[in-house]
PDB file of C-alpha atoms in Angstrom:
ATOM      1  CA  MET R1041     108.669  89.987  82.602  1.00  0.00           C
ATOM      2  CA  THR R1042     106.490  92.945  81.615  1.00  0.00           C
ATOM      3  CA  LEU R1043     104.172  94.771  83.991  1.00  0.00           C
ATOM      4  CA  HIS R1044     101.219  93.510  81.940  1.00  0.00           C
ATOM      5  CA  ARG R1045     102.385  89.909  82.284  1.00  0.00           C
ATOM      6  CA  ASP R1046     103.079  90.359  86.000  1.00  0.00           C
ATOM      7  CA  ALA R1047      99.560  91.710  86.571  1.00  0.00           C
ATOM      8  CA  LEU R1048      98.093  88.687  84.782  1.00  0.00           C
ATOM      9  CA  ARG R1049     100.276  86.399  86.909  1.00  0.00           C
ATOM     10  CA  VAL R1050      99.225  88.131  90.149  1.00  0.00           C
ATOM     11  CA  LEU R1051      95.530  88.017  89.286  1.00  0.00           C
ATOM     12  CA  THR R1052      95.642  84.404  88.116  1.00  0.00           C
ATOM     13  CA  ALA R1053      97.409  83.257  91.294  1.00  0.00           C
ATOM     14  CA  TRP R1054      95.177  85.250  93.668  1.00  0.00           C
ATOM     15  CA  VAL R1055      92.534  83.279  95.581  1.00  0.00           C
ATOM     16  CA  PRO R1056      89.565  85.615  96.047  1.00  0.00           C
ATOM     17  CA  PRO R1057      87.736  85.477  99.394  1.00  0.00           C
ATOM     18  CA  THR R1058      84.224  85.860  97.895  1.00  0.00           C
ATOM     19  CA  GLY R1059      82.311  85.195  94.710  1.00  0.00           C
ATOM     20  CA  GLU R1060      82.077  88.933  94.073  1.00  0.00           C
ATOM     21  CA  GLN R1061      85.848  89.270  94.297  1.00  0.00           C
ATOM     22  CA  ALA R1062      86.258  86.219  92.009  1.00  0.00           C
ATOM     23  CA  ALA R1063      84.043  87.895  89.400  1.00  0.00           C
ATOM     24  CA  LEU R1064      86.189  91.034  89.582  1.00  0.00           C
ATOM     25  CA  ARG R1065      89.390  88.988  89.260  1.00  0.00           C
ATOM     26  CA  ASP R1066      87.968  87.379  86.121  1.00  0.00           C
ATOM     27  CA  ARG R1067      86.873  90.771  84.794  1.00  0.00           C
ATOM     28  CA  PHE R1068      90.335  92.275  85.380  1.00  0.00           C
ATOM     29  CA  GLY R1069      92.076  89.272  83.824  1.00  0.00           C
ATOM     30  CA  GLY R1070      89.754  89.381  80.820  1.00  0.00           C
ATOM     31  CA  HIS R1071      90.512  93.066  80.408  1.00  0.00           C
ATOM     32  CA  LEU R1072      94.237  92.335  80.320  1.00  0.00           C
ATOM     33  CA  TYR R1073      93.798  89.474  77.834  1.00  0.00           C
ATOM     34  CA  ASP R1074      91.756  91.757  75.579  1.00  0.00           C
ATOM     35  CA  CYS R1075      93.870  94.908  75.962  1.00  0.00           C
ATOM     36  CA  PRO R1076      97.657  94.784  75.545  1.00  0.00           C
ATOM     37  CA  ASP R1077      97.683  98.396  76.807  1.00  0.00           C
ATOM     38  CA  GLY R1078      95.357  97.602  79.724  1.00  0.00           C
ATOM     39  CA  MET R1079      97.902  98.735  82.329  1.00  0.00           C
ATOM     40  CA  GLN R1080      98.191 102.231  80.852  1.00  0.00           C
ATOM     41  CA  ARG R1081      96.003 105.214  81.687  1.00  0.00           C
ATOM     42  CA  SER R1082      95.559 105.771  77.945  1.00  0.00           C
ATOM     43  CA  CYS R1083      93.545 102.520  77.728  1.00  0.00           C
ATOM     44  CA  TYR R1084      89.941 103.699  77.447  1.00  0.00           C
ATOM     45  CA  PRO R1085      87.531 103.311  79.069  1.00  0.00           C
ATOM     46  CA  ASP R1086      89.144 100.946  81.598  1.00  0.00           C
ATOM     47  CA  HIS R1087      92.666 100.476  82.928  1.00  0.00           C
ATOM     48  CA  ILE R1088      94.343  98.677  85.807  1.00  0.00           C
ATOM     49  CA  THR R1089      95.458 100.773  88.782  1.00  0.00           C
ATOM     50  CA  ALA R1090      97.249  99.771  91.986  1.00  0.00           C
ATOM     51  CA  SER R1091      96.630 100.973  95.510  1.00  0.00           C
ATOM     52  CA  THR R1092      97.716 100.334  99.083  1.00  0.00           C
ATOM     53  CA  VAL R1093      95.922 100.303 102.405  1.00  0.00           C
ATOM     54  CA  VAL R1094      98.575 101.553 104.861  1.00  0.00           C
ATOM     55  CA  LEU R1095      98.177 100.302 108.413  1.00  0.00           C
ATOM     56  CA  SER R1096     100.061 101.272 111.551  1.00  0.00           C
ATOM     57  CA  ASP R1097     102.490  98.701 112.938  1.00  0.00           C
ATOM     58  CA  ASP R1098      99.873  97.565 115.499  1.00  0.00           C
ATOM     59  CA  GLY R1099      97.095  97.403 112.876  1.00  0.00           C
ATOM     60  CA  HIS R1100      94.790  99.704 114.842  1.00  0.00           C
ATOM     61  CA  ARG R1101      95.118 102.766 112.582  1.00  0.00           C
ATOM     62  CA  VAL R1102      94.847 103.324 108.843  1.00  0.00           C
ATOM     63  CA  LEU R1103      96.517 106.185 106.959  1.00  0.00           C
ATOM     64  CA  LEU R1104      94.162 107.793 104.445  1.00  0.00           C
ATOM     65  CA  THR R1105      94.471 110.639 101.983  1.00  0.00           C
ATOM     66  CA  LEU R1106      91.880 113.313 101.317  1.00  0.00           C
ATOM     67  CA  HIS R1107      92.124 113.277  97.528  1.00  0.00           C
ATOM     68  CA  ALA R1108      92.405 116.799  96.099  1.00  0.00           C
ATOM     69  CA  ARG R1109      90.277 116.220  93.018  1.00  0.00           C
ATOM     70  CA  ALA R1110      87.668 113.849  94.458  1.00  0.00           C
ATOM     71  CA  ARG R1111      87.531 115.574  97.862  1.00  0.00           C
ATOM     72  CA  ARG R1112      87.009 112.207  99.532  1.00  0.00           C
ATOM     73  CA  TRP R1113      89.125 109.995 101.778  1.00  0.00           C
ATOM     74  CA  PHE R1114      90.852 107.082 100.057  1.00  0.00           C
ATOM     75  CA  GLN R1115      93.721 104.657 100.385  1.00  0.00           C
ATOM     76  CA  PHE R1116      96.865 105.619  98.459  1.00  0.00           C
ATOM     77  CA  GLY R1117      97.097 104.586  94.834  1.00  0.00           C
ATOM     78  CA  GLY R1118      96.938 105.425  91.204  1.00  0.00           C
ATOM     79  CA  HIS R1119      98.170 104.700  87.729  1.00  0.00           C
ATOM     80  CA  CYS R1120     100.938 102.329  86.807  1.00  0.00           C
ATOM     81  CA  GLU R1121     104.012 103.968  85.293  1.00  0.00           C
ATOM     82  CA  PRO R1122     106.499 102.650  82.694  1.00  0.00           C
ATOM     83  CA  GLU R1123     109.220 102.228  85.347  1.00  0.00           C
ATOM     84  CA  ASP R1124     107.060  99.870  87.455  1.00  0.00           C
ATOM     85  CA  GLN R1125     108.313  96.317  87.001  1.00  0.00           C
ATOM     86  CA  ARG R1126     105.529  94.647  88.986  1.00  0.00           C
ATOM     87  CA  LEU R1127     102.004  95.563  90.026  1.00  0.00           C
ATOM     88  CA  VAL R1128     103.043  95.575  93.690  1.00  0.00           C
ATOM     89  CA  ASP R1129     105.854  98.010  92.775  1.00  0.00           C
ATOM     90  CA  ALA R1130     103.247 100.445  91.414  1.00  0.00           C
ATOM     91  CA  ALA R1131     101.186 100.143  94.604  1.00  0.00           C
ATOM     92  CA  LEU R1132     104.233 100.704  96.815  1.00  0.00           C
ATOM     93  CA  ARG R1133     105.503 103.635  94.725  1.00  0.00           C
ATOM     94  CA  GLU R1134     102.117 105.363  94.879  1.00  0.00           C
ATOM     95  CA  ALA R1135     101.838 104.806  98.662  1.00  0.00           C
ATOM     96  CA  ALA R1136     105.345 106.158  99.309  1.00  0.00           C
ATOM     97  CA  GLU R1137     104.884 109.168  97.005  1.00  0.00           C
ATOM     98  CA  GLU R1138     101.487 110.128  98.384  1.00  0.00           C
ATOM     99  CA  SER R1139     102.232 109.481 102.077  1.00  0.00           C
ATOM    100  CA  GLY R1140     105.864 110.612 102.205  1.00  0.00           C
ATOM    101  CA  ILE R1141     106.717 107.431 104.100  1.00  0.00           C
ATOM    102  CA  ALA R1142     109.836 105.450 103.247  1.00  0.00           C
ATOM    103  CA  GLY R1143     110.223 101.903 104.497  1.00  0.00           C
ATOM    104  CA  LEU R1144     106.656 100.679 104.042  1.00  0.00           C
ATOM    105  CA  ARG R1145     106.504  96.872 104.215  1.00  0.00           C
ATOM    106  CA  ILE R1146     104.095  95.719 101.520  1.00  0.00           C
ATOM    107  CA  ASP R1147     102.541  92.282 101.117  1.00  0.00           C
ATOM    108  CA  PRO R1148     102.882  91.269  97.433  1.00  0.00           C
ATOM    109  CA  VAL R1149      99.553  89.400  97.411  1.00  0.00           C
ATOM    110  CA  PRO R1150      96.448  91.517  96.726  1.00  0.00           C
ATOM    111  CA  ILE R1151      93.843  91.901  99.462  1.00  0.00           C
ATOM    112  CA  HIS R1152      90.932  93.335  97.480  1.00  0.00           C
ATOM    113  CA  LEU R1153      89.788  94.361  94.000  1.00  0.00           C
ATOM    114  CA  ASP R1154      87.482  97.218  93.103  1.00  0.00           C
ATOM    115  CA  GLU R1155      86.091  98.662  89.887  1.00  0.00           C
ATOM    116  CA  HIS R1156      84.918 102.260  90.077  1.00  0.00           C
ATOM    117  CA  GLU R1157      84.136 105.096  87.714  1.00  0.00           C
ATOM    118  CA  VAL R1158      86.542 108.038  87.886  1.00  0.00           C
ATOM    119  CA  PRO R1159      84.929 111.159  86.441  1.00  0.00           C
ATOM    120  CA  PHE R1160      88.070 113.257  86.979  1.00  0.00           C
ATOM    121  CA  CYS R1161      90.486 110.893  85.188  1.00  0.00           C
ATOM    122  CA  GLY R1162      91.256 112.219  81.738  1.00  0.00           C
ATOM    123  CA  ASP R1163      89.095 114.285  79.450  1.00  0.00           C
ATOM    124  CA  ARG R1164      86.712 111.539  78.308  1.00  0.00           C
ATOM    125  CA  PRO R1165      83.676 110.384  80.331  1.00  0.00           C
ATOM    126  CA  GLY R1166      83.158 106.843  81.580  1.00  0.00           C
ATOM    127  CA  VAL R1167      86.709 106.018  82.712  1.00  0.00           C
ATOM    128  CA  HIS R1168      86.883 103.063  85.112  1.00  0.00           C
ATOM    129  CA  HIS R1169      89.769 102.133  87.360  1.00  0.00           C
ATOM    130  CA  LEU R1170      90.215  98.404  87.809  1.00  0.00           C
ATOM    131  CA  ASP R1171      91.994  98.745  91.141  1.00  0.00           C
ATOM    132  CA  VAL R1172      94.168  96.003  92.620  1.00  0.00           C
ATOM    133  CA  ARG R1173      94.639  96.706  96.326  1.00  0.00           C
ATOM    134  CA  PHE R1174      97.520  95.663  98.554  1.00  0.00           C
ATOM    135  CA  VAL R1175      98.331  96.169 102.248  1.00  0.00           C
ATOM    136  CA  ALA R1176     101.458  97.763 103.708  1.00  0.00           C
ATOM    137  CA  VAL R1177     102.603  98.374 107.276  1.00  0.00           C
ATOM    138  CA  ALA R1178     104.236 101.662 108.247  1.00  0.00           C
ATOM    139  CA  PRO R1179     107.325 101.692 110.461  1.00  0.00           C
ATOM    140  CA  PRO R1180     106.583 102.582 114.107  1.00  0.00           C
ATOM    141  CA  GLY R1181     106.514 106.302 114.882  1.00  0.00           C
ATOM    142  CA  VAL R1182     106.940 107.346 111.254  1.00  0.00           C
ATOM    143  CA  GLU R1183     105.968 110.835 110.092  1.00  0.00           C
ATOM    144  CA  HIS R1184     103.830 111.250 106.988  1.00  0.00           C
ATOM    145  CA  ALA R1185     103.528 114.122 104.531  1.00  0.00           C
ATOM    146  CA  VAL R1186     100.827 115.630 102.350  1.00  0.00           C
ATOM    147  CA  SER R1187     101.544 115.372  98.621  1.00  0.00           C
ATOM    148  CA  GLU R1188     100.321 117.716  95.908  1.00  0.00           C
ATOM    149  CA  GLU R1189      97.605 115.162  95.097  1.00  0.00           C
ATOM    150  CA  SER R1190      96.103 115.463  98.569  1.00  0.00           C
ATOM    151  CA  LEU R1191      94.365 118.044 100.700  1.00  0.00           C
ATOM    152  CA  ASP R1192      95.207 116.110 103.871  1.00  0.00           C
ATOM    153  CA  VAL R1193      96.782 112.832 105.023  1.00  0.00           C
ATOM    154  CA  ARG R1194      95.720 111.519 108.391  1.00  0.00           C
ATOM    155  CA  TRP R1195      95.834 108.453 110.624  1.00  0.00           C
ATOM    156  CA  TRP R1196      92.351 107.222 111.528  1.00  0.00           C
ATOM    157  CA  PRO R1197      91.486 104.625 114.174  1.00  0.00           C
ATOM    158  CA  VAL R1198      90.135 101.632 112.266  1.00  0.00           C
ATOM    159  CA  ILE R1199      87.207 101.449 114.681  1.00  0.00           C
ATOM    160  CA  SER R1200      86.164 104.986 113.629  1.00  0.00           C
ATOM    161  CA  LEU R1201      85.666 104.047 109.966  1.00  0.00           C
ATOM    162  CA  GLY R1202      82.042 104.302 108.921  1.00  0.00           C
ATOM    163  CA  ARG R1203      81.131 106.109 112.161  1.00  0.00           C
ATOM    164  CA  PRO R1204      80.352 109.780 112.860  1.00  0.00           C
ATOM    165  CA  ASN R1205      83.828 110.365 114.380  1.00  0.00           C
ATOM    166  CA  GLY R1206      85.588 108.853 111.359  1.00  0.00           C
ATOM    167  CA  PRO R1207      86.343 110.190 107.898  1.00  0.00           C
ATOM    168  CA  PRO R1208      83.143 111.252 106.109  1.00  0.00           C
ATOM    169  CA  ASP R1209      81.788 109.714 102.917  1.00  0.00           C
ATOM    170  CA  LEU R1210      83.897 106.558 102.893  1.00  0.00           C
ATOM    171  CA  ALA R1211      83.043 104.127 100.141  1.00  0.00           C
ATOM    172  CA  GLY R1212      81.937 100.715 101.372  1.00  0.00           C
ATOM    173  CA  GLU R1213      84.635  99.153  99.223  1.00  0.00           C
ATOM    174  CA  LEU R1214      87.307 100.975 101.229  1.00  0.00           C
ATOM    175  CA  LEU R1215      85.851  99.584 104.450  1.00  0.00           C
ATOM    176  CA  ASP R1216      85.993  96.109 102.887  1.00  0.00           C
ATOM    177  CA  ALA R1217      89.610  96.659 101.855  1.00  0.00           C
ATOM    178  CA  VAL R1218      90.633  97.801 105.353  1.00  0.00           C
ATOM    179  CA  GLN R1219      88.955  94.749 106.878  1.00  0.00           C
ATOM    180  CA  ALA R1220      90.748  92.515 104.366  1.00  0.00           C
ATOM    181  CA  ALA R1221      94.047  94.243 105.162  1.00  0.00           C
ATOM    182  CA  ARG R1222      93.650  93.684 108.889  1.00  0.00           C
ATOM    183  CA  ALA R1223      92.630  90.066 108.352  1.00  0.00           C
ATOM    184  CA  ARG R1224      95.718  89.472 106.185  1.00  0.00           C
ATOM    185  CA  LEU R1225      97.989  90.769 108.921  1.00  0.00           C
ATOM    186  CA  GLY R1226      96.215  88.658 111.526  1.00  0.00           C
TER     187      GLY R1226
END
């Protein structure tokens, strides 16, 4: 099975929690039906990306990266690569590379979808990431690292998100994804 076909399978099987998420699932699926290269960063203006919300083993903390180019806090994620066999593999690879954590336990069912413009992706304006988000749990007591794509990587109490003592300038969609991740893990 190709990565493209796997992404279609994952999106088709996913039961969205809201009408807004259902519309995004249909948009992402339509993109893949229309674009055989829709998983590749060269697909312009839109392409599928994969990301991971990393939670602590107790679910009370979330590991976020201060993205070097965007200078904002995000979950881990990025472009699919030719060696990725499945969409969840791309999400896990990106999370492990960017966090330095081996042994993440990832749920293969998406938790959230988001479409966002990425002005720093490529040399053409108007690029959109069609991001499929997963959740992973870090092993207890694990140490993380800061990759070359990040300015910082830090554990944040989930209750601090969106508050003055939390990471600044969080997108509402990230808050939604963290809530979905915690709900998935119960």
